Short mmCIF file of C-alpha atoms in Angstrom, two decimals:
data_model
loop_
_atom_site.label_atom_id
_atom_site.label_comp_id
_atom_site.label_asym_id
_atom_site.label_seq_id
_atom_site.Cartn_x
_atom_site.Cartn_y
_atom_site.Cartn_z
CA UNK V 1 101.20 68.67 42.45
CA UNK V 2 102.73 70.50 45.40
CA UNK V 3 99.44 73.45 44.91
CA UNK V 4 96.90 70.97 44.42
CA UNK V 5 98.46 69.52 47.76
CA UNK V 6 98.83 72.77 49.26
CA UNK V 7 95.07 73.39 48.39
CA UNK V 8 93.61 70.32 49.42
CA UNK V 9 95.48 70.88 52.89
CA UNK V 10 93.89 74.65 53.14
CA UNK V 11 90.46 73.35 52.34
CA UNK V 12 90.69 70.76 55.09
CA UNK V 13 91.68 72.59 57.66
CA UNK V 14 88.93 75.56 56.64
CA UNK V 15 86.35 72.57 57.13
CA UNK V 16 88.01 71.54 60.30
CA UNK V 17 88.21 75.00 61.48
CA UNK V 18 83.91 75.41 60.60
CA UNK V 19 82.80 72.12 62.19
CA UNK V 20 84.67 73.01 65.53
CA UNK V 21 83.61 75.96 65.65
CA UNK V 22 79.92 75.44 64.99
CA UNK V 23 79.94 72.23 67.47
CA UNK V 24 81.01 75.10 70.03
CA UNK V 25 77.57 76.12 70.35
CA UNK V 26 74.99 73.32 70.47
CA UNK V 27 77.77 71.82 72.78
CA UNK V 28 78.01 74.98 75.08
CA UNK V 29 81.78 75.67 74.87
CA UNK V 30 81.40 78.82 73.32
CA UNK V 31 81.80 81.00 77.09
CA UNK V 32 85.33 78.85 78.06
CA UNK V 33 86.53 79.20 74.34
CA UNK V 34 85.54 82.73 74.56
CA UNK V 35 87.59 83.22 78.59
CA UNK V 36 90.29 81.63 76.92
CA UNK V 37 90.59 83.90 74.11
CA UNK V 38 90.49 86.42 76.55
CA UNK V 39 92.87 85.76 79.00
CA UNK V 40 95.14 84.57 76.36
CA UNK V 41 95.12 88.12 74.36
CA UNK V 42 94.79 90.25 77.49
CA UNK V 43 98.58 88.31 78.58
CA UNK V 44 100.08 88.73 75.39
CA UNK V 45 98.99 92.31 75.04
CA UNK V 46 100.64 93.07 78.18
CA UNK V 47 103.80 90.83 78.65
CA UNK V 48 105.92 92.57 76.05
CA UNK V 49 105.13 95.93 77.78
CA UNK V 50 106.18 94.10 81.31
CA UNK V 51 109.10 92.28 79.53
CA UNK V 52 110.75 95.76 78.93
CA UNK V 53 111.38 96.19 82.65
CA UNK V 54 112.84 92.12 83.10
CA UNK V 55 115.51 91.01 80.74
CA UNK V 56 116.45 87.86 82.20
CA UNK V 57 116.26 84.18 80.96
CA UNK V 58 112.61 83.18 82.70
CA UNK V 59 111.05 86.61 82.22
CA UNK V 60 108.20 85.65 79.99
CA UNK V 61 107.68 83.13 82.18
CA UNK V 62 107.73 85.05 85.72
CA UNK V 63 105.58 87.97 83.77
CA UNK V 64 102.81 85.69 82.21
CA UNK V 65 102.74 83.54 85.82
CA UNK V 66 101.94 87.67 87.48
CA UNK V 67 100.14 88.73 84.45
CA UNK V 68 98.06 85.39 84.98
CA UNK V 69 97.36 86.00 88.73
CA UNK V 70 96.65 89.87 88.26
CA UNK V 71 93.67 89.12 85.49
CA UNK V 72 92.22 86.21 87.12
CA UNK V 73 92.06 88.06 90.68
CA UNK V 74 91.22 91.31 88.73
CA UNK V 75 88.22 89.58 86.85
CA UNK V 76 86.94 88.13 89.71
CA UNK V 77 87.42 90.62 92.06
CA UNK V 78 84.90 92.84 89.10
CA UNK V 79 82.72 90.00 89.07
CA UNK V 80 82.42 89.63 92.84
CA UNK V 81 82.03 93.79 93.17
CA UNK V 82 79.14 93.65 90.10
CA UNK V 83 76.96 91.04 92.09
CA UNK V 84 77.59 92.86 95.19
CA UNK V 85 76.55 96.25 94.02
CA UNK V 86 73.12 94.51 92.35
CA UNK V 87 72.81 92.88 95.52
CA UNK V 88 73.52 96.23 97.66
CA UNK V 89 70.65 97.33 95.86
CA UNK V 90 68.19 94.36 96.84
CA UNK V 91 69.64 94.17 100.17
CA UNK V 92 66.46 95.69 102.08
CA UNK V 93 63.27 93.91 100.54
CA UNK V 94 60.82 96.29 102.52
CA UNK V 95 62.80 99.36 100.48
CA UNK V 96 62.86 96.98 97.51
CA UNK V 97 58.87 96.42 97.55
CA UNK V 98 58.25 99.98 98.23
CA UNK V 99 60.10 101.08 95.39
CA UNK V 100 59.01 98.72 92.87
CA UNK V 101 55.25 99.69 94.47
CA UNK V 102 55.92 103.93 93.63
CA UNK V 103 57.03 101.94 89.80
CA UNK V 104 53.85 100.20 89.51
CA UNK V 105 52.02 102.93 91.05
CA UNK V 106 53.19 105.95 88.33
CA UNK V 107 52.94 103.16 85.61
CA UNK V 108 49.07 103.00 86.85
CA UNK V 109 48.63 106.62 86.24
CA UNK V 110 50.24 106.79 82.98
CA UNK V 111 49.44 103.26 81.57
CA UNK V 112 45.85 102.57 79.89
CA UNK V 113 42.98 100.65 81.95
CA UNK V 114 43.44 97.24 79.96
CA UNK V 115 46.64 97.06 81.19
CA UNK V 116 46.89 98.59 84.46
CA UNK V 117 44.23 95.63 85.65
CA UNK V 118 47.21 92.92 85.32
CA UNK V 119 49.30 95.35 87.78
CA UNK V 120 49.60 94.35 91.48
CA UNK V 121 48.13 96.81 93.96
CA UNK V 122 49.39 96.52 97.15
CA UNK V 123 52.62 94.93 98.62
CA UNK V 124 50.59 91.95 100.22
CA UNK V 125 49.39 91.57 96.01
CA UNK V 126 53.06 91.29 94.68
CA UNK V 127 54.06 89.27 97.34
CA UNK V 128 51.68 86.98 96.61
CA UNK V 129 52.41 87.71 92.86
CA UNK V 130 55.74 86.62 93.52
CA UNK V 131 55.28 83.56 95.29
CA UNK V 132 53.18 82.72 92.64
CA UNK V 133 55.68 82.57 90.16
CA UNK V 134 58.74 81.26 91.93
CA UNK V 135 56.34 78.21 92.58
CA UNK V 136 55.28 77.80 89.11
CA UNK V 137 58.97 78.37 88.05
CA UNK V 138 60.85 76.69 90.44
CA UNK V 139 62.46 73.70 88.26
CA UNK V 140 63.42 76.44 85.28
CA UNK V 141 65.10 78.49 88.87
CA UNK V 142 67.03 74.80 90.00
CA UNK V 143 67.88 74.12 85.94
CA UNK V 144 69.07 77.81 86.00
CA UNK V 145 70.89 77.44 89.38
CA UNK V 146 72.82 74.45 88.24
CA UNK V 147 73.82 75.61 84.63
CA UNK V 148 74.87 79.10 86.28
CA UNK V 149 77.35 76.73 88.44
CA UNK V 150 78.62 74.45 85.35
CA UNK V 151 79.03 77.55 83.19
CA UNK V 152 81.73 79.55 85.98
CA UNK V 153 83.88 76.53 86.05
CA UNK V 154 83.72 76.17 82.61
CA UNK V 155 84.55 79.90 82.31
CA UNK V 156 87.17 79.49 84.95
CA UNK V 157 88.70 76.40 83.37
CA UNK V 158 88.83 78.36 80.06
CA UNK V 159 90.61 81.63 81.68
CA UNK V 160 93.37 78.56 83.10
CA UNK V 161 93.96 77.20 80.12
CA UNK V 162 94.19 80.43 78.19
CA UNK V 163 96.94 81.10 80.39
CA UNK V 164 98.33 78.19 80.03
CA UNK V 165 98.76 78.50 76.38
CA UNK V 166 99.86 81.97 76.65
CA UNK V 167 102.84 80.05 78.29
CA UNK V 168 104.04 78.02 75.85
CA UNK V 169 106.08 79.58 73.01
CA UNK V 170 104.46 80.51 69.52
CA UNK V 171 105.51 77.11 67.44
CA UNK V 172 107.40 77.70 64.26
CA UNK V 173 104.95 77.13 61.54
CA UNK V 174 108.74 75.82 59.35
CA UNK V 175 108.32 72.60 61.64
CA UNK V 176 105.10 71.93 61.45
CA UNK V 177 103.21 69.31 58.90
CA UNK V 178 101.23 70.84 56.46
CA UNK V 179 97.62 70.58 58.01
CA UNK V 180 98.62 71.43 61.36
CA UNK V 181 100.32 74.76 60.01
CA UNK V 182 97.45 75.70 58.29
CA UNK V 183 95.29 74.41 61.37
CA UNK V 184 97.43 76.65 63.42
CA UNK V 185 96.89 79.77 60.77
CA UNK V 186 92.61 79.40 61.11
CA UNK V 187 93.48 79.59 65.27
CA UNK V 188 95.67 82.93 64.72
CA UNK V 189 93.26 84.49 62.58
CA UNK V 190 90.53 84.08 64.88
CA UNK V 191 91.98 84.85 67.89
CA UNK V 192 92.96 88.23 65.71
CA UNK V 193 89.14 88.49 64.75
CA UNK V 194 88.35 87.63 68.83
CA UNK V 195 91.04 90.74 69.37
CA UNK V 196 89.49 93.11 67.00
CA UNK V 197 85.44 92.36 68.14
CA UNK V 198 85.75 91.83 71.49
CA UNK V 199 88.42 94.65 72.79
CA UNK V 200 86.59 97.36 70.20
CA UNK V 201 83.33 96.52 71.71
CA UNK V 202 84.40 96.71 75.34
CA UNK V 203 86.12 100.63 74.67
CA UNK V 204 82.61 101.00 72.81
CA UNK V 205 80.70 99.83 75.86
CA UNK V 206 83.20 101.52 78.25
CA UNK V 207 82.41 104.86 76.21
CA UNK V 208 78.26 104.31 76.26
CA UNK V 209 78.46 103.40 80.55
CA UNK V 210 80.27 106.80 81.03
CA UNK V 211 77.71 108.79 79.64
CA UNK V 212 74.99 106.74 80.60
CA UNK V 213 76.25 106.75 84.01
CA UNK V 214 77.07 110.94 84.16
CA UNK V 215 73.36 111.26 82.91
CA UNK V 216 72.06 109.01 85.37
CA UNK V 217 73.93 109.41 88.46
CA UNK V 218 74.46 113.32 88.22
CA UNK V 219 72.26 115.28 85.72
CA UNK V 220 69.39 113.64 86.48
CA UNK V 221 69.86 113.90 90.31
CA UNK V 222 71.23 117.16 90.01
CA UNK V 223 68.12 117.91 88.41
CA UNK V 224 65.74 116.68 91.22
CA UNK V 225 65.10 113.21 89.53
CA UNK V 226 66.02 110.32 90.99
CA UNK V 227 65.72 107.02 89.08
CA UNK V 228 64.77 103.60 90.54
CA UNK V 229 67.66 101.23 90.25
CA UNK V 230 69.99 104.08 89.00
CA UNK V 231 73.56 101.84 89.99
CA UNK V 232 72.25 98.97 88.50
CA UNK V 233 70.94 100.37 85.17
CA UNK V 234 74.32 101.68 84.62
CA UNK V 235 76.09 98.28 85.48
CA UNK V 236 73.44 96.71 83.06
CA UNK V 237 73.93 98.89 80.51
CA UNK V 238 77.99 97.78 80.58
CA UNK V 239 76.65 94.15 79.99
CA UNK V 240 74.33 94.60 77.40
CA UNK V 241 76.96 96.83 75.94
CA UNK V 242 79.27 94.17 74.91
CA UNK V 243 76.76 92.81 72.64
CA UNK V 244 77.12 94.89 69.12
CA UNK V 245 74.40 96.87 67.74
CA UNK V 246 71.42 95.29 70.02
CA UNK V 247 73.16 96.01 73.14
CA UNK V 248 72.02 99.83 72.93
CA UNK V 249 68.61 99.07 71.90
CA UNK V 250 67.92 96.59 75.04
CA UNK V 251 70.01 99.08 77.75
CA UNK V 252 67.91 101.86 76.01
CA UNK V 253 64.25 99.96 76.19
CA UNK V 254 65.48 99.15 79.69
CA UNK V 255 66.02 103.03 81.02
CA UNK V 256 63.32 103.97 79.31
CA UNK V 257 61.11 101.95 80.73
CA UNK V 258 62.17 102.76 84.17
CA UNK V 259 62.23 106.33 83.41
CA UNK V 260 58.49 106.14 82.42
CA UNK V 261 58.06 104.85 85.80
CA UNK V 262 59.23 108.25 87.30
CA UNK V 263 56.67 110.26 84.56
CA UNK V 264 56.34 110.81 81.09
CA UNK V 265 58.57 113.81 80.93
CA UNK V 266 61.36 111.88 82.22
CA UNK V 267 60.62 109.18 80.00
CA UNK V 268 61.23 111.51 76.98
CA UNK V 269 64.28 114.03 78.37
CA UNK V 270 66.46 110.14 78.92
CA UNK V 271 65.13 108.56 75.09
CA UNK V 272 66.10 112.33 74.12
CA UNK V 273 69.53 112.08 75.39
CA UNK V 274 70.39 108.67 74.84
CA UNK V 275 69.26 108.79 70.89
CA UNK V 276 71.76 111.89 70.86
CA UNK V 277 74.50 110.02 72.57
CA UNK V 278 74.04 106.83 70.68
CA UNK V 279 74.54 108.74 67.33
CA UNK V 280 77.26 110.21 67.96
CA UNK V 281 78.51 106.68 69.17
CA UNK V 282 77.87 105.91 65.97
CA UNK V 283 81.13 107.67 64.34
CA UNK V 284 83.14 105.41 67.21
CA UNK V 285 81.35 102.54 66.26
CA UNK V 286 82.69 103.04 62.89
CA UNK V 287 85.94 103.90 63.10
CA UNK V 288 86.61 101.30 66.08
CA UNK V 289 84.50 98.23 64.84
CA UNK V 290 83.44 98.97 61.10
CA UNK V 291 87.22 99.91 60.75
CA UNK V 292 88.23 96.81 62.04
CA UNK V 293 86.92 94.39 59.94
CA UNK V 294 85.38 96.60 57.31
CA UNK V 295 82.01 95.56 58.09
CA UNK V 296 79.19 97.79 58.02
CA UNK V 297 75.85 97.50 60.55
CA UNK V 298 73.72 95.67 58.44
CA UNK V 299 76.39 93.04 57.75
CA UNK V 300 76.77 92.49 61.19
CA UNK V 301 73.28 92.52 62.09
CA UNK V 302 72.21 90.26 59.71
CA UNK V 303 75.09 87.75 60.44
CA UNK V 304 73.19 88.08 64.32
CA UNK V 305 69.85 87.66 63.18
CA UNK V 306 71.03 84.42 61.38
CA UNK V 307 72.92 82.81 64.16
CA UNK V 308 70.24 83.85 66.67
CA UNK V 309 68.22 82.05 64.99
CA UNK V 310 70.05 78.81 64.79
CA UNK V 311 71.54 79.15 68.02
CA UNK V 312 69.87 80.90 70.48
CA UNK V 313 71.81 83.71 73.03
CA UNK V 314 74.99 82.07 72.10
CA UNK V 315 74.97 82.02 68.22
CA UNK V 316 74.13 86.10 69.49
CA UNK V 317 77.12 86.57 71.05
CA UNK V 318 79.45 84.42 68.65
CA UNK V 319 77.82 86.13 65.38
CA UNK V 320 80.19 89.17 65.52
CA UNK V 321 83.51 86.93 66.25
CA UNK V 322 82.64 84.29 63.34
CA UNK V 323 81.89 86.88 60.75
CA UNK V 324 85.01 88.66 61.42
CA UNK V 325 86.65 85.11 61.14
CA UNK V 326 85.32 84.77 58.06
CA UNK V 327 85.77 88.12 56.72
CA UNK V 328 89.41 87.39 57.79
CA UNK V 329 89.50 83.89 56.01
CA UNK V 330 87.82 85.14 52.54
CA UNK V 331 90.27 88.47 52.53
CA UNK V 332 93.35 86.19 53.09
CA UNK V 333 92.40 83.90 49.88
CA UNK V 334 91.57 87.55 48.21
CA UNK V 335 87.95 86.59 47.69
CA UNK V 336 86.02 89.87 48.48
#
């Protein structure tokens, strides 16, 4: 009787667990849930290193309350520096239009008549081109404007309550009831699939925006070419990095594109060096990721492709996290 209860109390809380997390996305909770996991694993990854130095009876608490301040003023001070560099790089519109008018003009040269006719041809033509489309767009820019706004303070109220739970003292699953212990057991393991995704991906995107960055910023310039946007492509390629798999593909479609812009030859020597770099990210990808939740690529792009198309950008993002989950779940219960 006591298995059958036991059972019956595991299956629950797997259902609970899959509703929740599901509803996360269609109810757009997925970014604070995912800033919570965050800040809540970045704290207890470093408190027991900080806890070595202060032995004393509040020292969890006085290192989570520092640990708490130094994360939240460290991520926003790289969020602030991020918009600020992008912006640096917008900051003079004349230089702005006159660069993006030597891209369209090299793009003319190198691009095919039926398409070069949709290309502006003067500044006065993409000014106009532009006004165009912030008119015809300018609800979707207000709807984007406002969710942009109601996304950071649900991000921010996720980092606060992350840290808020990394406060409070691991429970004792001995003196808990049954379905709340095993509730509490589907939260550990995916905060341990959250760990394993999300910290392995940012060393993996680290890695990629170092050499994407040397290439860009130094052999390219040290070889006479200078690429449009050059700060930014590297800052972009960081984002898009986080995102497994597909992250490459869209940073590489991205400098390659730009590259074109410069000439063809350019175009090639950056696909060139960014295939060779990318493959040999592949062995890191591997051992970090793959090694992590012994998933190969195809798992985990075909768990994206699926939630992609269910749930848009977000089901994207969550795809790697959830499969690991499960991976997690099915392993414990000795299924695969």
């Amino acid at each position: 009787m006591k298995n059958i209860t036991v059972s019956r109390t595991e299956l629950a809380s797997l259902i609970i667990a899959a509703v929740a997390l599901i509803l996360l996305l269609p109810f757009k909770l997925l970014a604070p849930m995912l800033a919570g996991l965050l800040v809540f694993e970045l704290i207890n990854a470093l408190t027991p290193m900080v806890e070595r130095l202060i032995s004393y009876r509040f020292a969890r608490a006085i290192t989570v309350a520092l640990l708490t301040l130094i994360i939240l003023g460290g991520l926003s001070i790289l969020v602030v520096g991020a918009f600020s560099l992008v912006l640096h790089e917008v900051n003079n519109p004349a230089r702005l239009t006159n660069m993006l008018l030597d891209v369209v003009e090299q793009a003319r040269r190198q691009l095919p008549n039926v398409l070069t006719r949709y290309l502006p041809s003067s500044a006065d033509d993409f000014h106009s081109l532009l006004k165009q489309l912030l008119h015809d767009h300018t609800s979707e820019l207000k709807t984007w404007g406002t969710g942009a706004v109601h996304l950071f303070v649900k991000v921010l109220l996720g980092m606060v309550l992350g840290a808020v739970i990394a406060l409070v003292p691991s429970p004792s699953e001995e003196n808990m009831k049954p379905l709340a212990a095993a509730l509490y057991r589907r939260v550990k393991r995916l905060a341990a699939a959250f760990h394993q995704i999300v910290f392995a991906q940012i060393r993996i995107s680290l890695l990629n925006t170092v050499l994407t960055g040397v290439f860009l910023l130094v052999v390219l310039p040290l070889a006479g070419v200078h690429l449009p946007l050059a700060k930014t492509l590297v800052i972009v390629t960081f984002i898009v990095g986080l995102l497994p798999i597909v992250g490459n593909l869209i940073s590489n479609a991205i400098i390659c594109v730009i590259g074109l812009s410069v000439s063809l030859w350019v175009a090639i020597s950056v696909l060139v060096y960014l295939v060779v770099v990318h493959k040999l990210e592949y062995f890191f990808n591997a051992r970090i990721v793959g090694g992590s939740i012994h998933a190969r690529a195809w798992e985990l792009l075909l768990a994206m492709l699926v939630f992609e198309t269910l749930f848009g950008l977000g089901g994207l993002i969550a795809a790697p996290i959830y499969y690991a989950y499960m991976k997690m779940e099915l392993r414990e219960k000795a299924l695969i």
